[in-house]
PDB file of C-alpha atoms in Angstrom:
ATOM      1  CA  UNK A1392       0.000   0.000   0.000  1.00 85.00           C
ATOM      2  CA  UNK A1393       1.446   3.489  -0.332  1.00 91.00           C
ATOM      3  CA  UNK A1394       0.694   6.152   2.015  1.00 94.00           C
ATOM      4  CA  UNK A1395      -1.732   9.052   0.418  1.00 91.00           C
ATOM      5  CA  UNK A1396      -1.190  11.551   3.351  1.00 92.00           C
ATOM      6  CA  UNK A1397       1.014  12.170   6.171  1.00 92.00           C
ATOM      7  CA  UNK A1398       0.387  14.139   9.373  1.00 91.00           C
ATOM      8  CA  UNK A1399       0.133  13.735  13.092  1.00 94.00           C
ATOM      9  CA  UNK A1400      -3.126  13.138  15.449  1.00 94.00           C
ATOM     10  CA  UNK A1401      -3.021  15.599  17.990  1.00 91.00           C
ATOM     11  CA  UNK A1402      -5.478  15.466  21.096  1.00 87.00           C
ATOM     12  CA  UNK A1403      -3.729  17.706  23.866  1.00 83.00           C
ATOM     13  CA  UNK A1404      -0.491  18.066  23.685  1.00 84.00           C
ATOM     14  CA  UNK A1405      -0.387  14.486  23.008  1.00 86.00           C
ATOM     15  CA  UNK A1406       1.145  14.474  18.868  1.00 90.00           C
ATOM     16  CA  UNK A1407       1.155  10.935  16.968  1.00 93.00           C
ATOM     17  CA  UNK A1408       2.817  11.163  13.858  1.00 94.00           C
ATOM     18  CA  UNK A1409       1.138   8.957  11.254  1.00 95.00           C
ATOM     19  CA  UNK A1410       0.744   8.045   7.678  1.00 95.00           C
ATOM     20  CA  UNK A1411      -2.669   7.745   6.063  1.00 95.00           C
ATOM     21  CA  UNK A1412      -3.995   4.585   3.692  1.00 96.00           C
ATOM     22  CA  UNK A1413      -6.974   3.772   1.778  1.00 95.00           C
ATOM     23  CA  UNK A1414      -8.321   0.724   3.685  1.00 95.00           C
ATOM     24  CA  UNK A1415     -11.014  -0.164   0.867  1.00 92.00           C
ATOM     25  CA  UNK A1416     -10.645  -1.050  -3.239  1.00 91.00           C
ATOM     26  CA  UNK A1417     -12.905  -1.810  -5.638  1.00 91.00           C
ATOM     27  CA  UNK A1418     -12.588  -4.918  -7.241  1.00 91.00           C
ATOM     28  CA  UNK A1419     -14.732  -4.017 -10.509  1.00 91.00           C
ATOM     29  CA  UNK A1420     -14.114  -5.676 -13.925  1.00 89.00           C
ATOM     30  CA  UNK A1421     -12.586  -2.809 -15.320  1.00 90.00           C
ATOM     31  CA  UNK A1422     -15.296  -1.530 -18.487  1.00 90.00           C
ATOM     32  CA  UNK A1423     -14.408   1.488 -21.031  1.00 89.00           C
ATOM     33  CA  UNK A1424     -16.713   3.194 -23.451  1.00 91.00           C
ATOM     34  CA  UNK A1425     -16.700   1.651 -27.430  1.00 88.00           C
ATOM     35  CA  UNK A1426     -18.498   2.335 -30.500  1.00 87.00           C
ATOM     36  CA  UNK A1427     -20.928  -0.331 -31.376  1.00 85.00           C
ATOM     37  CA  UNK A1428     -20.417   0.084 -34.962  1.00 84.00           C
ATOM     38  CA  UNK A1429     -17.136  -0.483 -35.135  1.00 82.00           C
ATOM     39  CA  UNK A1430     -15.838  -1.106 -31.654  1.00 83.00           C
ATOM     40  CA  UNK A1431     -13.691   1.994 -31.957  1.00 88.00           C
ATOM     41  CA  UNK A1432     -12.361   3.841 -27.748  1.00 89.00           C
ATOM     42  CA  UNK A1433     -14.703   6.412 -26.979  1.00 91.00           C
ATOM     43  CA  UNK A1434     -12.378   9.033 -25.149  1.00 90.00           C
ATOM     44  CA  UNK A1435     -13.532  12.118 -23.321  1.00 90.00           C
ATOM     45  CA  UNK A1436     -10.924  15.188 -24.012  1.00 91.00           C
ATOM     46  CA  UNK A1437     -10.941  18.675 -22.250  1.00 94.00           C
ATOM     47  CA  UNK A1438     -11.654  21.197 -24.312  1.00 95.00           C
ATOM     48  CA  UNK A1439     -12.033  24.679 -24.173  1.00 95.00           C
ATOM     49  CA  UNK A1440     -15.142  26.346 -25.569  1.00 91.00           C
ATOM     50  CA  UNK A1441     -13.959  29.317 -26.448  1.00 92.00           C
ATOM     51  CA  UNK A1442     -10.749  28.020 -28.909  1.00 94.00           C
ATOM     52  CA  UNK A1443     -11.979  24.630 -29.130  1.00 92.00           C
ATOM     53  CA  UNK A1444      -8.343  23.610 -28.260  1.00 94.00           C
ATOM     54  CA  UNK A1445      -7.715  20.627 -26.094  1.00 94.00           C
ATOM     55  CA  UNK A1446      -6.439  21.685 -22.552  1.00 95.00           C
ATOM     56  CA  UNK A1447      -3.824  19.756 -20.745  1.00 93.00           C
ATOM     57  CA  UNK A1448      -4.535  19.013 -16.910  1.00 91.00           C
ATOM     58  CA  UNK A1449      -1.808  21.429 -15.832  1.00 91.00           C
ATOM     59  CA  UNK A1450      -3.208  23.949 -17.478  1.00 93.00           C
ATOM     60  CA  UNK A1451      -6.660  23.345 -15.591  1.00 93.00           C
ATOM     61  CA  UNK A1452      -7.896  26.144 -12.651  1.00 93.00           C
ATOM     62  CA  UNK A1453     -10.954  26.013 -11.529  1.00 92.00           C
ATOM     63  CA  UNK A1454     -13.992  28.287 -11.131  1.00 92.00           C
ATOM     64  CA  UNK A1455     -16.708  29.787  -9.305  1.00 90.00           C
ATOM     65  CA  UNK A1456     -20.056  31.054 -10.895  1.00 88.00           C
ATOM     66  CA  UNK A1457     -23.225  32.825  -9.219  1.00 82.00           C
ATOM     67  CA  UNK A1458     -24.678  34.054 -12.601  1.00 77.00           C
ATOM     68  CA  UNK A1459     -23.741  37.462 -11.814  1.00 79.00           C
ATOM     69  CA  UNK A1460     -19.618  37.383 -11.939  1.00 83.00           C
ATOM     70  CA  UNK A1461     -17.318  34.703 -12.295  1.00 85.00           C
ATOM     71  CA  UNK A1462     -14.382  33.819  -9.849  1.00 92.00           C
ATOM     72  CA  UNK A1463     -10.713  31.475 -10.925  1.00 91.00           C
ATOM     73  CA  UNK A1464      -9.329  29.542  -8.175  1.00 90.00           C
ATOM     74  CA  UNK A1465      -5.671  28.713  -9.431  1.00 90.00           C
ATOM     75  CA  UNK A1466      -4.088  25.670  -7.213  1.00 86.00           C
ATOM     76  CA  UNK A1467      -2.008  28.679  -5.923  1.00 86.00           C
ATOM     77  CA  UNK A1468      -4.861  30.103  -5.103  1.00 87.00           C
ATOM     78  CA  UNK A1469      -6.010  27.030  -2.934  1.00 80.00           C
ATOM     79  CA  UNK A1470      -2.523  26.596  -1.589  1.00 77.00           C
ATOM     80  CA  UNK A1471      -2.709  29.426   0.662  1.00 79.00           C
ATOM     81  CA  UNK A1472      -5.602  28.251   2.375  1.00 76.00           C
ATOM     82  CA  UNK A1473      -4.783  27.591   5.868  1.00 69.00           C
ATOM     83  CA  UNK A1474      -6.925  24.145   6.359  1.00 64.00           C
ATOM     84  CA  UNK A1475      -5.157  22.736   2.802  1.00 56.00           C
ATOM     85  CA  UNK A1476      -1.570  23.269   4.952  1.00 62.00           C
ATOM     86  CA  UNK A1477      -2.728  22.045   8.177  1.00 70.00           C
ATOM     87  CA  UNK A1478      -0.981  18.517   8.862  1.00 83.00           C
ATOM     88  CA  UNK A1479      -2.762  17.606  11.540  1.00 89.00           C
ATOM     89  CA  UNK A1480      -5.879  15.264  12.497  1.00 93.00           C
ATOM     90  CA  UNK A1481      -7.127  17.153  15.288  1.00 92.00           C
ATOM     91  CA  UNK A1482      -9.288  15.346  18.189  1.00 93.00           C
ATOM     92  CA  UNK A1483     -12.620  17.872  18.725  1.00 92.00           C
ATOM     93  CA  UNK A1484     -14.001  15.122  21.517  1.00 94.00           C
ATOM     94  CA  UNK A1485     -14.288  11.570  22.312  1.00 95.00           C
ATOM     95  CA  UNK A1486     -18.095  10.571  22.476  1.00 95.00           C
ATOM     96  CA  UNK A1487     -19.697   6.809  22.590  1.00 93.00           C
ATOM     97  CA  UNK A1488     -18.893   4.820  19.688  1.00 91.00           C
ATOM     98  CA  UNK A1489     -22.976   4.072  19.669  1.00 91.00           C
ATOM     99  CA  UNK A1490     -23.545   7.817  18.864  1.00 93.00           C
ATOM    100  CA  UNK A1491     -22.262   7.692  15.682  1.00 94.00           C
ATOM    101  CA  UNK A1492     -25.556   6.927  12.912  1.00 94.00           C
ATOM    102  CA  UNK A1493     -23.753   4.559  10.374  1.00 94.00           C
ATOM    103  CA  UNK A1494     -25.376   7.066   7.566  1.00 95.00           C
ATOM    104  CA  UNK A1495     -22.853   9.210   8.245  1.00 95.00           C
ATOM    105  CA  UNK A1496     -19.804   6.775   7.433  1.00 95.00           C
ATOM    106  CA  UNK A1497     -18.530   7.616   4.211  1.00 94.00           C
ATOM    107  CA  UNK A1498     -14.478   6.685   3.036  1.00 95.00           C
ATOM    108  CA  UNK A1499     -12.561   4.535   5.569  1.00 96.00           C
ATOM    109  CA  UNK A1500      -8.224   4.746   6.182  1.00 97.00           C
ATOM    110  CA  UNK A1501      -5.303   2.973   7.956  1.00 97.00           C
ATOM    111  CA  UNK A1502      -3.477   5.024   9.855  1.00 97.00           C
ATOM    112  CA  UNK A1503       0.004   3.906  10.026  1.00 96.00           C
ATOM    113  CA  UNK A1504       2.624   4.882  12.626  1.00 95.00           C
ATOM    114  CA  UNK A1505       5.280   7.193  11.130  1.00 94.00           C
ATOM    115  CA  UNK A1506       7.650   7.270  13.711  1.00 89.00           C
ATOM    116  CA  UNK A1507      10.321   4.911  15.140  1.00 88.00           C
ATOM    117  CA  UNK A1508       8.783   4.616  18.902  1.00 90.00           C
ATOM    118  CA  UNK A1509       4.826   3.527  18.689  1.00 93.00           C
ATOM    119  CA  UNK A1510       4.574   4.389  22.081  1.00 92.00           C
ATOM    120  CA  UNK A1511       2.184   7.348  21.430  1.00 92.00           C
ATOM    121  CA  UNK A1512       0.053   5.450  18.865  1.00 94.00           C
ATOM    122  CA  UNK A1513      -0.491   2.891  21.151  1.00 94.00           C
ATOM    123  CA  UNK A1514      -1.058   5.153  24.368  1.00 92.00           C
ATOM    124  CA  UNK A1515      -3.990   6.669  21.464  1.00 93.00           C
ATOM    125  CA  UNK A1516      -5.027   3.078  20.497  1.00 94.00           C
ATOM    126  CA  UNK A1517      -5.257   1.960  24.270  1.00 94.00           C
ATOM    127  CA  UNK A1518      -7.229   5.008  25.520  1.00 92.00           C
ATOM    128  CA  UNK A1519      -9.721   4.291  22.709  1.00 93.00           C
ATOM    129  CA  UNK A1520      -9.818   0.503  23.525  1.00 93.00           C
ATOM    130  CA  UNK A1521      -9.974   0.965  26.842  1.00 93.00           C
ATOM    131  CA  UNK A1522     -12.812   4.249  27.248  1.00 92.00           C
ATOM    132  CA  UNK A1523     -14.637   2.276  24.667  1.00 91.00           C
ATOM    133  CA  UNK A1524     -15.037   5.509  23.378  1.00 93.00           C
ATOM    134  CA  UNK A1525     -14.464   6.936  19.808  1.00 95.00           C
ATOM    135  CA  UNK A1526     -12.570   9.997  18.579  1.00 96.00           C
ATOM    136  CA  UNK A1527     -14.360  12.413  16.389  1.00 96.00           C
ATOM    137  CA  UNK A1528     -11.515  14.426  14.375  1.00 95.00           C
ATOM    138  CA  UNK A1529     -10.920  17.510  11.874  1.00 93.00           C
ATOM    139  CA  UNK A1530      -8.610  17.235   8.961  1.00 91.00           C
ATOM    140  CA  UNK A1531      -7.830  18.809   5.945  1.00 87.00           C
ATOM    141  CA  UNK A1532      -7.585  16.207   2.873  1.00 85.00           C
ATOM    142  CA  UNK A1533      -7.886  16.825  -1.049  1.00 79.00           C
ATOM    143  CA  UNK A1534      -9.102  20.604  -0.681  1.00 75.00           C
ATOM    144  CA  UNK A1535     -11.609  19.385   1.441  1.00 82.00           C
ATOM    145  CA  UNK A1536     -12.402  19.829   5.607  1.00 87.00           C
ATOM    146  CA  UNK A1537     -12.716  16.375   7.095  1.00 91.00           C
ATOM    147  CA  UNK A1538     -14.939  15.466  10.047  1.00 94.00           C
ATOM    148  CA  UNK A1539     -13.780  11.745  10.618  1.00 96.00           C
ATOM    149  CA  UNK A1540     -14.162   9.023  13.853  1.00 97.00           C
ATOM    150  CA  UNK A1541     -11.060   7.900  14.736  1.00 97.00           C
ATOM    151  CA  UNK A1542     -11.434   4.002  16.466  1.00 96.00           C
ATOM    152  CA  UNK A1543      -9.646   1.200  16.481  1.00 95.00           C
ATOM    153  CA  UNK A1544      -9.887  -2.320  14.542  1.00 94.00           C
ATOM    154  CA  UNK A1545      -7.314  -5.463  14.866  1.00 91.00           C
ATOM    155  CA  UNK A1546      -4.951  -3.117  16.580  1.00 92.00           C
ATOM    156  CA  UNK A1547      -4.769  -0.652  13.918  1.00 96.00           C
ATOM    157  CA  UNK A1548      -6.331   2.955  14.295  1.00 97.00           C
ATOM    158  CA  UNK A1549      -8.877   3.238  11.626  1.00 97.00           C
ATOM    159  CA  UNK A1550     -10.179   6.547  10.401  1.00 97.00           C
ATOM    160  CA  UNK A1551     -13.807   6.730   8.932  1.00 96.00           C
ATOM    161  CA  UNK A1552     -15.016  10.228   6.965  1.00 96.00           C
ATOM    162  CA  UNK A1553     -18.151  11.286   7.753  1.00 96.00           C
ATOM    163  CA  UNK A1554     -20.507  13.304   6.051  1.00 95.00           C
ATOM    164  CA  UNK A1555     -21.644  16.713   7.870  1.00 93.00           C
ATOM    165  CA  UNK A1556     -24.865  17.104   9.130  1.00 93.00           C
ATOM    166  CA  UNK A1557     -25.982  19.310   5.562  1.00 94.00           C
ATOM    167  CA  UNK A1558     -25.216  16.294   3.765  1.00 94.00           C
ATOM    168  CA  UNK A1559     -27.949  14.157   5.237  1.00 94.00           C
ATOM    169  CA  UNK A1560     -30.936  14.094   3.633  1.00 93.00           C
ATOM    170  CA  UNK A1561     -34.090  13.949   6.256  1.00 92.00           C
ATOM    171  CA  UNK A1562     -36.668  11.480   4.485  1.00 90.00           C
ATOM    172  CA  UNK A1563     -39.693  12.557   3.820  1.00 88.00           C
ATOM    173  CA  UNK A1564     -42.361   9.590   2.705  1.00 88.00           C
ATOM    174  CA  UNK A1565     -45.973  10.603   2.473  1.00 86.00           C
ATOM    175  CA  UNK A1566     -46.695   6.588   1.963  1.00 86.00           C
ATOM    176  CA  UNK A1567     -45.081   6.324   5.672  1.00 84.00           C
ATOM    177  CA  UNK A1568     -48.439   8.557   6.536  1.00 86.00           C
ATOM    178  CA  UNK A1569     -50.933   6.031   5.899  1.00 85.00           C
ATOM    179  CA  UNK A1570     -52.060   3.852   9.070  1.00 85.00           C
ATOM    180  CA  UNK A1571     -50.792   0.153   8.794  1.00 85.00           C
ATOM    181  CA  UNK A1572     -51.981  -2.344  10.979  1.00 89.00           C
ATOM    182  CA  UNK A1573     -50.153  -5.599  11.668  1.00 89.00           C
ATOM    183  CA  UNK A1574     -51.175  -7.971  13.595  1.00 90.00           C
ATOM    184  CA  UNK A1575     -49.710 -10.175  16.275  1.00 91.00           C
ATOM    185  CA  UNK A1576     -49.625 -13.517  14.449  1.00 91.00           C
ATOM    186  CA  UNK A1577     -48.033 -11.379  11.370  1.00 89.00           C
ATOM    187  CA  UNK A1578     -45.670  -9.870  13.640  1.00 91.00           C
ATOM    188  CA  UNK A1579     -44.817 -13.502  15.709  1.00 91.00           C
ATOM    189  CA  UNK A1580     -44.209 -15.086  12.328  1.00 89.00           C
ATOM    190  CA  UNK A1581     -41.865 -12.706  10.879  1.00 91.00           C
ATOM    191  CA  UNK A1582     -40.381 -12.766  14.293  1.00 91.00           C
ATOM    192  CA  UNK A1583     -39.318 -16.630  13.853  1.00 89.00           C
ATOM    193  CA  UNK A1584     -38.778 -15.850   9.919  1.00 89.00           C
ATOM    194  CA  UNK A1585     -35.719 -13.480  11.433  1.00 89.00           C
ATOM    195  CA  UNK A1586     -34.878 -16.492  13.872  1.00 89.00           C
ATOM    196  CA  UNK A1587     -34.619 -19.114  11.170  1.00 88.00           C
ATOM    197  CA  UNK A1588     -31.670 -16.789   9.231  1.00 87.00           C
ATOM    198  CA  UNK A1589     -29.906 -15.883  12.470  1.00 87.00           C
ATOM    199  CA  UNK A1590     -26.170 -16.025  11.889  1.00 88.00           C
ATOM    200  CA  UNK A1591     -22.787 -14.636  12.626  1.00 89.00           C
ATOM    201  CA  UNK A1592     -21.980 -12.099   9.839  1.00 88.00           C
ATOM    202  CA  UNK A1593     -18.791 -13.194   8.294  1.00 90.00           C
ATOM    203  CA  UNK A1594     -18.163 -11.021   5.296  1.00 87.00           C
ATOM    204  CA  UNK A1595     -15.652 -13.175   3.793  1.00 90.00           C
ATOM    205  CA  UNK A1596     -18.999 -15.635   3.063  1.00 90.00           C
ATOM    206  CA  UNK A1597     -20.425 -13.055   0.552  1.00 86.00           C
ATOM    207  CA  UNK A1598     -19.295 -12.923  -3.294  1.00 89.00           C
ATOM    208  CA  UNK A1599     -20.336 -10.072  -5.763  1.00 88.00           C
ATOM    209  CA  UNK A1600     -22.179 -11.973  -8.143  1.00 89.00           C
ATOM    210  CA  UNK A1601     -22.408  -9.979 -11.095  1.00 86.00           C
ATOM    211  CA  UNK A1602     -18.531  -8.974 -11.119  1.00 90.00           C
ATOM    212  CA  UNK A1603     -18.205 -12.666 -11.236  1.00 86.00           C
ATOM    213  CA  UNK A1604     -20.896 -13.156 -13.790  1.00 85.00           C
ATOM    214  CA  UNK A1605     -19.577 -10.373 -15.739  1.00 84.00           C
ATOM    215  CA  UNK A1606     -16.055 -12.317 -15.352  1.00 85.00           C
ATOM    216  CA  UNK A1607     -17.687 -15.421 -16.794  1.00 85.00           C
ATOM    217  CA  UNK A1608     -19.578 -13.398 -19.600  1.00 82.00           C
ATOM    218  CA  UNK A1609     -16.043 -11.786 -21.269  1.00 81.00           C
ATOM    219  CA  UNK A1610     -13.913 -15.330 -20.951  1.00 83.00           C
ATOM    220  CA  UNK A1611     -17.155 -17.222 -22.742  1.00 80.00           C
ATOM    221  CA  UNK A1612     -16.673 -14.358 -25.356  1.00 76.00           C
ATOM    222  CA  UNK A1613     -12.676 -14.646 -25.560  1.00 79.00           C
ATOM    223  CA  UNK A1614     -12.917 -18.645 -25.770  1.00 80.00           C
ATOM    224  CA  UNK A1615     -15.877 -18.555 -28.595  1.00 77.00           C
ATOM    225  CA  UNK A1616     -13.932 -15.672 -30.598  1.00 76.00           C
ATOM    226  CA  UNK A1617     -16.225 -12.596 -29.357  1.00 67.00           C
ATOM    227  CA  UNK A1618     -19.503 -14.780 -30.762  1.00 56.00           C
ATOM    228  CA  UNK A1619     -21.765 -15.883 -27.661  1.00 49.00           C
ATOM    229  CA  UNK A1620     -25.773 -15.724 -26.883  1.00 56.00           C
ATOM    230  CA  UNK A1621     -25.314 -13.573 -23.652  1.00 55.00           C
ATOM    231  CA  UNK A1622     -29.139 -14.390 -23.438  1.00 60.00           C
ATOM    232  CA  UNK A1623     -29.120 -18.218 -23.467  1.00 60.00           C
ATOM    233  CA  UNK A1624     -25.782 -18.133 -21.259  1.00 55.00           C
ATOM    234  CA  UNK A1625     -27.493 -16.050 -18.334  1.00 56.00           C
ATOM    235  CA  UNK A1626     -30.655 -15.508 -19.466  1.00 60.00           C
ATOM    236  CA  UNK A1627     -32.432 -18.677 -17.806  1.00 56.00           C
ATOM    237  CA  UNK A1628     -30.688 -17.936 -14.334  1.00 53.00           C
ATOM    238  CA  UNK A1629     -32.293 -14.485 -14.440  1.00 55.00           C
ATOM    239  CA  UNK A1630     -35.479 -15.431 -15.382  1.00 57.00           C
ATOM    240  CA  UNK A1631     -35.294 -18.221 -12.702  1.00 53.00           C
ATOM    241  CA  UNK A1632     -34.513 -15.744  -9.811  1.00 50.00           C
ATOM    242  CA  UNK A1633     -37.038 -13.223 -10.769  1.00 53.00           C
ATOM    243  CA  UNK A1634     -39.995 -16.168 -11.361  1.00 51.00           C
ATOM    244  CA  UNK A1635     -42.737 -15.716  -8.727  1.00 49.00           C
ATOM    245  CA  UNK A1636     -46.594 -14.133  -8.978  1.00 46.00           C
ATOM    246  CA  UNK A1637     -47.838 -11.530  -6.658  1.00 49.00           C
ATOM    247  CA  UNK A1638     -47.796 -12.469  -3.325  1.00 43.00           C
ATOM    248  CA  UNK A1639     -51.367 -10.865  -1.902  1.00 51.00           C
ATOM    249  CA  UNK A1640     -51.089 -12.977   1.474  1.00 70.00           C
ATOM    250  CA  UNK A1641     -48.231 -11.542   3.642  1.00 68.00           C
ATOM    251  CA  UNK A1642     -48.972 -14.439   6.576  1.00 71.00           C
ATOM    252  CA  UNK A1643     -48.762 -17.206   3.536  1.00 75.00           C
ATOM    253  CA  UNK A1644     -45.248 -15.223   2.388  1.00 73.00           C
ATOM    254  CA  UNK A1645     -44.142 -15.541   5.944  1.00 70.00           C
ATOM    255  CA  UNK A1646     -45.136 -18.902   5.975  1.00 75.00           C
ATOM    256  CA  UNK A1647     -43.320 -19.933   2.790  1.00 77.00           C
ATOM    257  CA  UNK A1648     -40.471 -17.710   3.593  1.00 75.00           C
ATOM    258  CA  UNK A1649     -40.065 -19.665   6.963  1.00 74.00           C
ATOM    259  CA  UNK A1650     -40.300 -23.198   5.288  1.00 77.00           C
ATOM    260  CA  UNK A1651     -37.733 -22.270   2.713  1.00 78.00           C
ATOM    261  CA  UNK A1652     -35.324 -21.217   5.569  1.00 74.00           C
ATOM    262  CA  UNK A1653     -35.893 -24.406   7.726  1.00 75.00           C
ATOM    263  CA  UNK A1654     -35.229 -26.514   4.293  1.00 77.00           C
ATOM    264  CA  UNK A1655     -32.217 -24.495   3.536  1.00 72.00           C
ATOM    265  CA  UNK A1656     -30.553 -24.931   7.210  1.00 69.00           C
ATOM    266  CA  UNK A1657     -31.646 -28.418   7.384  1.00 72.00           C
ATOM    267  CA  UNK A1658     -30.216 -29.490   3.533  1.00 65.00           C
TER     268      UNK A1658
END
């Protein structure tokens, strides 16, 4: 892995030096753009609309519009900024890890010791562990302000963005209005439906389907020379999963649903 970000956690006078990591990576079938006439690279280029020259990336500010006047931000422009030179991930407060609504988790990091004695990391790590508490941070990052929780996972100290308040959308469902009544059997029964698919979640038992379908799909298409009838390959296995009428009878879908789970633990 190679560090994106270097800095220090500072809570106090307390100062952990530290390198940042991406903890997470997508594991996609990589796709691009083509022609379907004549499979030909679609490429997007940056062009400028007023020469209709292409623009290098270095030669790329950016800009702010209200309608009225318009405002270019060069990167020496953003440089100055105070936040985009601060270095530090500074502790705000330490609150109960239960406080924090997982909506608001966005990008998660390593963070990395980046000095040769640990002995303040770990003091950090420890107090964490031991409060059973979890630090909410500020940061600077990418021209951006970062509110984070700082916690810890398998020893490591693990940094999670989150979003700010703004960012959260409140819901608003006019269909959540309407009066719904359930009834105790309905309620019992869905009860032991949740029993009969109680389990502890290991992620490593989980595959992403379609990347492997997908996976399948373009090594069909390699062996058979491009030529393959995507529809009879997958098709049936679709169709298969997405059989089924209407259910009208939610105590008869419970029911079913709760037979199908008792065969499925007991095959």
């Amino acid at each position: 892995m190679r560090a994106i970000w270097k800095g220090a956690v500072t809570f106090g006078l307390v100062n952990v030096p530290v390198k940042l990591y991406s903890a997470t990576e997508g594991h996609d079938v990589p796709l691009h753009q083509v022609h379907d006439a004549d499979g030909g690279r679609i490429r997007y280029r940056r062009v400028c609309e007023l020469d209709g020259e292409e623009v290098p990336y270095e030669h790329i500010d950016k800009a702010y519009e209200d309608g009225d006047a318009k405002v270019v931000i060069t990167r020496d422009d953003l440089a100055t900024l105070p936040a985009e030179r601060d270095r530090e991930i500074g502790v705000v407060e330490f609150v109960p890890s239960d406080q924090i609504d997982p909506i608001m988790l966005d990008k998660t990091y390593y963070l990395e010791p980046d000095s040769k004695s640990t002995k303040a990391y770990v003091l950090l790590r420890r107090t964490l562990e031991e409060t059973e508490r979890t630090a909410i941070v500020k940061f600077a990052l990418r021209q951006r302000t970062r509110l984070a929780a700082l916690r810890v996972r398998d020893d490591v100290l693990v940094l999670q963005t989150l979003l700010w308040a703004d960012e959260i959308r409140e819901p608003s469902f006019g269909s959540l209005d309407e009066p719904a009544t359930v009834t105790k059997k309905e309620l019992a029964m869905s009860a032991q439906l949740v029993t009969s698919f109680e389990a502890d979640f290991d992620p490593g038992d989980y595959t992403d389907e379609y990347q492997v379908q997908l996976r399948a799909l373009i090594d069909a298409k390699i062996e058979q020379g491009d030529v393959i009838d995507a529809e009879a390959t997958f098709g049936e296995a679709a169709r298969e999963a997405g059989e089924g009428g209407k259910v009208i009878d939610l105590m008869e879908a419970l029911r079913r649903s709760v037979d199908q789970a008792k065969e499925r633990r007991t095959g």
